Amino acid sequence: MADISTTMPLVTDSVRQAYKKIKARVYKTPLLTNKTIDSIASSSSAGKGGPEFNIYFKCENYQRIGAFKARGAFHAVTHLVEVMGIEEVRRRGLVTHSSGNHAQALALASSEFGIPAYIVMPTISTPSKISGTQAYTEHVIFSGSTSQEREAKVQEVIDNTGAILIPPYDHPDIMLGQGTAALEMHEQYQTKKAEQGQPPRLRAVLTPLGGGGLLSGTAIYFSESPDTAIVGCEPSYQGGNDGEMGLNANPPKRIETVKTLTIADGLRTPVGLSPWQIFISTNDDPGAKKRLLEGIYSVSEEQIKHAMKLVLERMKVFVEPSAVVPLAVVLYNEKFREWAHSRQKAEGVESWDIGIILSGGNTTIDAIMGIFGTKGEDPVRETRKERRAEGTEGLDGKSVAENVAG
């Protein structure tokens, strides 16, 4: 990556500057609404009062390579070229490790700049994400599924080629690039409200949380918006909610290792150091947002499945499991719902406008069949095919995932 000393400060205006750099290279993805899902999210259980929501979905599944990761990759590469010069970067090449979305994003960005890209992918990566990466680079290198194995492969590439490491999430350039999704969403939301003749007031924005690039970038963009709470959303399966557990510890402590085979395969990684600093930061200035991150909430595998089914069937939007974790939190996490309801009562309002970033759509019919169950002519063959599509079984037949960056 470019040296930290050359990066922009982690403030709202830096996200705007990052957007100017990458705007011509990324898609402006749609902002959608759905009355049926609003109604379901606003329904109270057992006759109790509950929160009411008008949800605005930022559809990054329609982004290039099918995920928001293109934003961070393009910004990181653009800044690196500005600092080092295109010829030097081309001479050395770029390297990263990722199970899929960042792998595809860096391969795409590198190809557009004519830079060699060396992508280390664990064998647990899904076949669709492997083929998507191979479409942009011939240098896909497989490794084991533990952090030590991946890092060893990356170091081997660096030793042999001099390639420059572009990490999946743990760098300010990545974080600022991912924050442009929040910027776009906010501008689109304001336009929609103006067209309706209503004042804009986005009360919360929820994003998935894996390494923390998207969530920290979102928190940075909205740092000057005291009325908008930023919320992270994780799978709870096998300790996949490391951010929630770390933030709720007394004192808060970042958890460094995650081993989970959650269906939300893009979130199988611990929060990075740089995003973590954003999550625990506070502000004592009067009138400013006291905390950049309001909180982190988690949901079960079944709740993720139910949310995914709603988006697929009601919105007709093709998403991967990681993308719908925020919707699952809105629908099913009682702590989040109680927090929102208490805030709404205190403010004397009937409902909140909230934003959800649907982070990506890189899944397949085989994976969906595995998630929701199927009966084929050859159940054994179909089951293994589906496990591979879900990223729960590696090319080597093993089911191991440790700190796997999406």
XYZ file of C-alpha atoms in Angstrom:
406
model
C 0.000 0.000 0.000
C 0.933 3.646 -0.190
C 2.726 4.825 2.943
C 0.345 5.868 5.733
C 1.989 9.297 5.797
C 0.607 9.979 2.300
C -3.003 9.041 3.043
C -5.800 11.533 3.577
C -7.166 12.116 7.108
C -10.092 9.939 8.140
C -12.777 12.622 7.825
C -15.896 13.160 5.725
C -14.208 15.333 3.123
C -11.610 12.640 2.434
C -14.412 10.270 1.392
C -15.609 12.966 -1.011
C -12.098 13.293 -2.421
C -11.823 9.516 -2.782
C -15.117 9.490 -4.695
C -13.829 12.059 -7.166
C -10.859 9.786 -7.895
C -12.860 6.602 -8.527
C -16.221 7.913 -9.771
C -15.441 7.185 -13.420
C -14.392 3.602 -12.618
C -17.237 2.386 -10.385
C -20.970 2.059 -10.916
C -23.498 4.300 -9.215
C -25.614 1.506 -7.755
C -29.365 1.895 -7.183
C -31.123 2.802 -3.934
C -34.289 0.722 -3.603
C -37.228 0.529 -1.237
C -39.798 -2.187 -0.578
C -43.093 -1.585 1.210
C -43.599 -5.253 2.080
C -40.264 -5.499 3.872
C -40.931 -2.168 5.605
C -44.200 -3.612 6.873
C -42.561 -6.811 8.126
C -39.742 -4.891 9.814
C -42.253 -2.574 11.469
C -44.585 -5.272 12.801
C -44.589 -5.735 16.574
C -44.510 -9.166 18.194
C -47.003 -10.551 20.728
C -48.980 -7.322 20.751
C -46.038 -5.311 22.076
C -45.113 -1.984 20.589
C -42.099 -1.992 18.331
C -40.008 0.209 16.074
C -41.175 1.301 12.638
C -38.847 1.632 9.682
C -38.697 2.962 6.145
C -35.712 1.098 4.720
C -33.520 2.328 1.870
C -31.409 -0.445 0.346
C -28.100 0.549 -1.284
C -27.588 -2.270 -3.793
C -23.853 -2.856 -4.061
C -24.606 -6.290 -5.491
C -24.918 -4.339 -8.767
C -21.422 -2.901 -8.341
C -18.555 -3.994 -10.615
C -17.439 -7.538 -9.674
C -20.725 -7.776 -7.769
C -19.623 -6.139 -4.510
C -18.652 -2.857 -2.821
C -15.018 -4.032 -2.663
C -14.380 -2.508 -6.103
C -14.523 0.929 -4.480
C -11.707 0.325 -2.010
C -9.547 -1.486 -4.540
C -9.802 1.282 -7.132
C -9.057 3.965 -4.556
C -6.066 2.095 -3.131
C -4.568 1.463 -6.574
C -5.260 5.018 -7.758
C -3.524 6.520 -4.732
C -0.591 4.116 -5.000
C -0.073 5.120 -8.633
C -0.219 8.803 -7.653
C 2.483 8.270 -5.024
C 4.828 5.802 -6.773
C 4.146 6.357 -10.464
C 2.472 3.909 -12.829
C 5.671 2.443 -14.291
C 7.092 1.524 -10.885
C 3.811 -0.087 -9.791
C 3.600 -2.005 -13.077
C 7.189 -3.173 -12.670
C 6.545 -4.603 -9.222
C 2.902 -5.697 -9.433
C 0.329 -6.032 -6.654
C -0.514 -8.890 -4.309
C -3.304 -9.653 -1.852
C -5.030 -12.520 -0.077
C -8.794 -12.892 -0.129
C -11.484 -15.533 -0.356
C -13.342 -13.702 -3.070
C -14.721 -10.184 -3.307
C -11.510 -8.255 -2.608
C -9.661 -10.776 -4.779
C -11.917 -9.993 -7.720
C -11.860 -6.261 -6.991
C -8.068 -5.971 -6.945
C -7.734 -8.169 -10.022
C -10.174 -5.885 -11.862
C -8.535 -2.644 -10.737
C -5.068 -3.947 -11.598
C -6.174 -5.049 -15.057
C -7.537 -1.579 -15.857
C -4.206 0.004 -14.923
C -2.181 -2.680 -16.737
C -0.601 -3.849 -13.464
C 0.185 -7.530 -12.760
C -1.943 -8.855 -9.865
C -1.019 -11.885 -7.750
C -4.034 -13.127 -5.812
C -3.655 -15.659 -2.996
C -6.955 -17.466 -2.413
C -7.611 -20.088 0.278
C -8.961 -23.401 -0.948
C -12.172 -22.690 1.008
C -13.013 -19.938 -1.534
C -16.193 -20.581 -3.497
C -15.807 -21.723 -7.123
C -17.726 -18.695 -8.430
C -15.365 -16.254 -6.699
C -12.316 -18.171 -7.914
C -13.513 -18.052 -11.527
C -14.457 -14.389 -11.145
C -10.898 -13.586 -10.056
C -9.337 -15.673 -12.812
C -11.301 -13.638 -15.357
C -9.033 -10.642 -14.580
C -5.670 -12.232 -13.737
C -3.797 -15.398 -14.565
C -1.889 -15.224 -11.275
C -4.290 -16.938 -8.837
C -2.336 -18.845 -6.201
C -4.046 -21.253 -3.820
C -3.148 -21.626 -0.160
C -4.414 -23.388 2.919
C -7.265 -21.804 4.839
C -5.385 -20.556 7.904
C -3.925 -17.085 8.246
C -0.396 -18.476 8.578
C -0.661 -20.402 5.313
C -2.051 -17.426 3.389
C 0.504 -15.000 4.774
C 3.329 -17.386 3.899
C 2.132 -17.530 0.285
C 1.847 -13.758 0.108
C 5.382 -13.345 1.456
C 6.641 -15.861 -1.091
C 5.121 -13.765 -3.892
C 6.645 -10.581 -2.465
C 10.077 -12.208 -2.169
C 9.952 -13.482 -5.766
C 8.413 -10.469 -7.505
C 8.664 -7.402 -5.265
C 4.874 -7.066 -5.462
C 3.157 -4.449 -3.278
C 0.590 -5.743 -0.779
C -2.941 -4.313 -1.014
C -4.743 -5.648 2.098
C -8.464 -6.429 1.973
C -9.575 -3.877 4.580
C -6.930 -2.796 7.078
C -5.680 0.469 5.529
C -7.062 4.048 5.359
C -7.093 4.053 1.537
C -9.353 0.981 1.518
C -11.608 2.416 4.233
C -12.055 5.760 2.456
C -12.808 3.999 -0.820
C -15.474 1.820 0.781
C -16.993 4.904 2.401
C -18.008 6.148 -1.052
C -20.905 3.669 -0.994
C -22.296 5.570 1.995
C -21.721 8.902 0.239
C -23.641 7.764 -2.833
C -26.438 6.332 -0.709
C -26.785 9.569 1.239
C -26.952 11.715 -1.897
C -29.526 9.384 -3.494
C -31.603 9.377 -0.315
C -31.611 13.179 -0.165
C -32.717 13.353 -3.796
C -35.581 10.899 -3.166
C -36.815 12.895 -0.179
C -36.634 16.146 -2.156
C -38.707 14.585 -4.929
C -41.301 13.589 -2.319
C -41.294 17.081 -0.857
C -40.140 15.744 2.517
C -37.190 16.768 4.686
C -34.371 14.178 4.741
C -33.531 12.603 8.082
C -31.606 9.349 7.832
C -31.583 8.068 11.400
C -29.406 4.961 11.040
C -27.227 3.178 8.514
C -26.420 -0.522 8.889
C -23.662 -2.415 7.096
C -22.219 -5.918 7.306
C -19.052 -6.250 9.396
C -16.153 -8.514 8.480
C -12.749 -6.836 8.486
C -14.406 -3.462 8.929
C -13.529 -1.557 5.753
C -17.131 -0.827 4.759
C -18.381 -0.103 8.277
C -15.457 2.171 9.168
C -15.720 3.997 5.833
C -19.435 4.521 6.460
C -18.758 5.788 9.987
C -16.114 8.192 8.654
C -18.453 9.588 5.995
C -21.273 10.161 8.513
C -18.939 11.468 11.239
C -20.273 15.000 10.640
C -23.913 13.834 10.732
C -24.816 13.656 14.447
C -28.386 12.484 13.762
C -27.308 9.378 11.810
C -26.302 6.357 13.907
C -23.935 3.815 12.326
C -24.473 0.155 13.171
C -22.376 -2.922 12.387
C -23.954 -6.326 11.740
C -22.357 -9.769 12.092
C -23.185 -13.490 12.042
C -23.069 -15.062 15.507
C -22.246 -18.587 14.267
C -19.033 -20.061 15.730
C -17.892 -16.717 17.110
C -18.320 -14.804 13.863
C -19.504 -11.848 15.965
C -15.977 -10.944 17.075
C -16.646 -7.224 16.640
C -19.700 -7.349 18.896
C -17.914 -9.359 21.585
C -14.831 -7.143 21.438
C -16.801 -3.899 21.584
C -18.934 -5.130 24.494
C -15.925 -6.249 26.544
C -14.933 -4.080 29.508
C -12.705 -2.465 28.413
C -13.280 -3.023 24.670
C -10.659 -5.337 23.158
C -10.191 -6.341 19.530
C -10.459 -10.094 18.942
C -7.647 -11.167 16.626
C -8.685 -14.651 15.507
C -11.953 -15.890 14.028
C -12.728 -19.481 12.992
C -16.215 -19.711 11.551
C -17.913 -21.442 8.635
C -20.926 -19.117 8.668
C -22.910 -18.973 5.430
C -21.991 -15.262 5.408
C -18.626 -16.226 3.929
C -17.558 -12.629 3.262
C -17.574 -11.965 7.031
C -15.250 -14.758 8.195
C -12.506 -12.444 9.368
C -11.627 -10.438 12.482
C -11.922 -6.658 12.573
C -8.727 -4.965 11.365
C -6.606 -2.618 13.478
C -7.382 0.560 11.534
C -11.174 0.020 11.449
C -11.105 -0.916 15.141
C -9.665 2.484 16.018
C -12.650 4.098 14.299
C -15.088 1.835 16.151
C -13.791 2.708 19.618
C -13.199 6.418 18.989
C -15.184 9.043 20.908
C -15.586 12.809 20.596
C -16.053 15.278 23.442
C -16.705 18.339 21.253
C -20.126 19.900 21.955
C -22.561 19.335 19.102
C -20.417 16.644 17.466
C -21.224 12.951 17.239
C -20.061 11.404 20.516
C -19.295 8.001 18.968
C -18.633 7.263 15.306
C -20.069 3.761 15.784
C -23.344 3.339 17.661
C -23.035 -0.409 18.171
C -22.645 -3.892 16.705
C -25.367 -6.561 16.657
C -25.399 -10.168 15.480
C -27.852 -12.721 14.105
C -28.124 -16.487 13.654
C -27.736 -18.523 10.471
C -31.484 -19.129 10.292
C -32.194 -15.425 10.623
C -29.743 -14.688 7.800
C -31.513 -17.283 5.639
C -34.924 -15.735 6.330
C -33.655 -12.258 5.439
C -32.050 -13.554 2.254
C -35.289 -15.261 1.248
C -37.168 -11.986 1.706
C -34.767 -10.033 -0.499
C -34.733 -12.699 -3.197
C -38.483 -13.182 -3.287
C -39.897 -9.774 -2.393
C -37.329 -7.434 -3.938
C -36.228 -9.725 -6.798
C -32.648 -8.745 -5.917
C -29.882 -11.366 -6.125
C -27.702 -11.128 -3.020
C -25.155 -13.226 -1.147
C -25.744 -14.142 2.535
C -23.237 -11.575 3.855
C -25.243 -8.776 2.254
C -28.459 -9.431 4.168
C -26.991 -9.651 7.670
C -28.014 -5.999 8.352
C -31.602 -6.707 7.298
C -31.621 -9.741 9.597
C -30.533 -7.469 12.458
C -33.381 -5.036 11.711
C -35.901 -7.873 11.561
C -34.788 -10.160 14.371
C -32.237 -8.713 16.792
C -34.293 -7.715 19.815
C -31.567 -5.540 21.333
C -31.348 -3.455 18.175
C -35.128 -3.236 17.877
C -35.514 -2.196 21.514
C -32.812 0.456 21.082
C -34.498 1.869 17.967
C -37.956 1.767 19.546
C -36.807 3.607 22.662
C -35.141 6.271 20.523
C -38.278 6.688 18.414
C -40.441 7.110 21.520
C -38.003 9.628 23.010
C -38.052 11.628 19.768
C -41.831 11.425 19.488
C -41.719 10.079 15.916
C -43.733 7.280 14.341
C -40.985 5.822 12.174
C -37.354 6.096 11.135
C -35.758 6.290 7.712
C -32.792 3.905 7.798
C -30.247 2.769 5.230
C -28.953 -0.742 4.648
C -25.970 -1.451 2.410
C -26.485 -4.732 0.558
C -22.772 -5.418 0.216
C -22.694 -7.906 -2.658
C -24.300 -10.580 -4.783
C -21.529 -13.078 -5.448
C -23.325 -16.332 -4.906
C -24.727 -19.052 -7.161
C -27.800 -21.190 -7.597
C -25.792 -24.157 -6.283
C -24.967 -22.240 -3.109
C -28.568 -21.113 -2.668
C -29.772 -24.694 -3.138
C -27.337 -25.805 -0.457
C -28.430 -23.073 1.934
C -32.148 -23.677 1.550
C -32.027 -27.440 0.957
C -32.460 -29.558 -2.159
C -32.923 -33.132 -3.276
C -31.027 -34.143 -6.404
C -30.682 -37.379 -8.327
C -27.354 -37.980 -6.568
C -27.641 -36.499 -3.052
C -23.997 -37.220 -2.162
C -22.636 -35.527 -5.292
C -25.070 -32.630 -5.019
C -24.298 -32.102 -1.330
C -20.550 -31.836 -1.918
C -21.118 -29.514 -4.879
C -23.284 -27.311 -2.698
C -20.767 -27.305 0.153
C -18.125 -26.094 -2.282
C -20.499 -23.442 -3.615
C -21.171 -22.262 -0.057
C -17.461 -22.141 0.732
C -17.766 -24.651 3.571
C -15.552 -27.271 1.944
C -12.205 -26.553 0.342
C -10.708 -27.843 -2.879
C -8.711 -30.192 -0.644
C -11.907 -31.573 0.912
C -11.206 -29.918 4.262
C -13.556 -27.619 6.176
C -11.188 -25.107 7.762
C -11.569 -21.334 7.836
C -9.450 -19.017 9.970
C -9.378 -15.238 9.597
C -10.555 -15.583 5.982
C -10.816 -12.132 4.435
C -13.682 -11.720 1.993
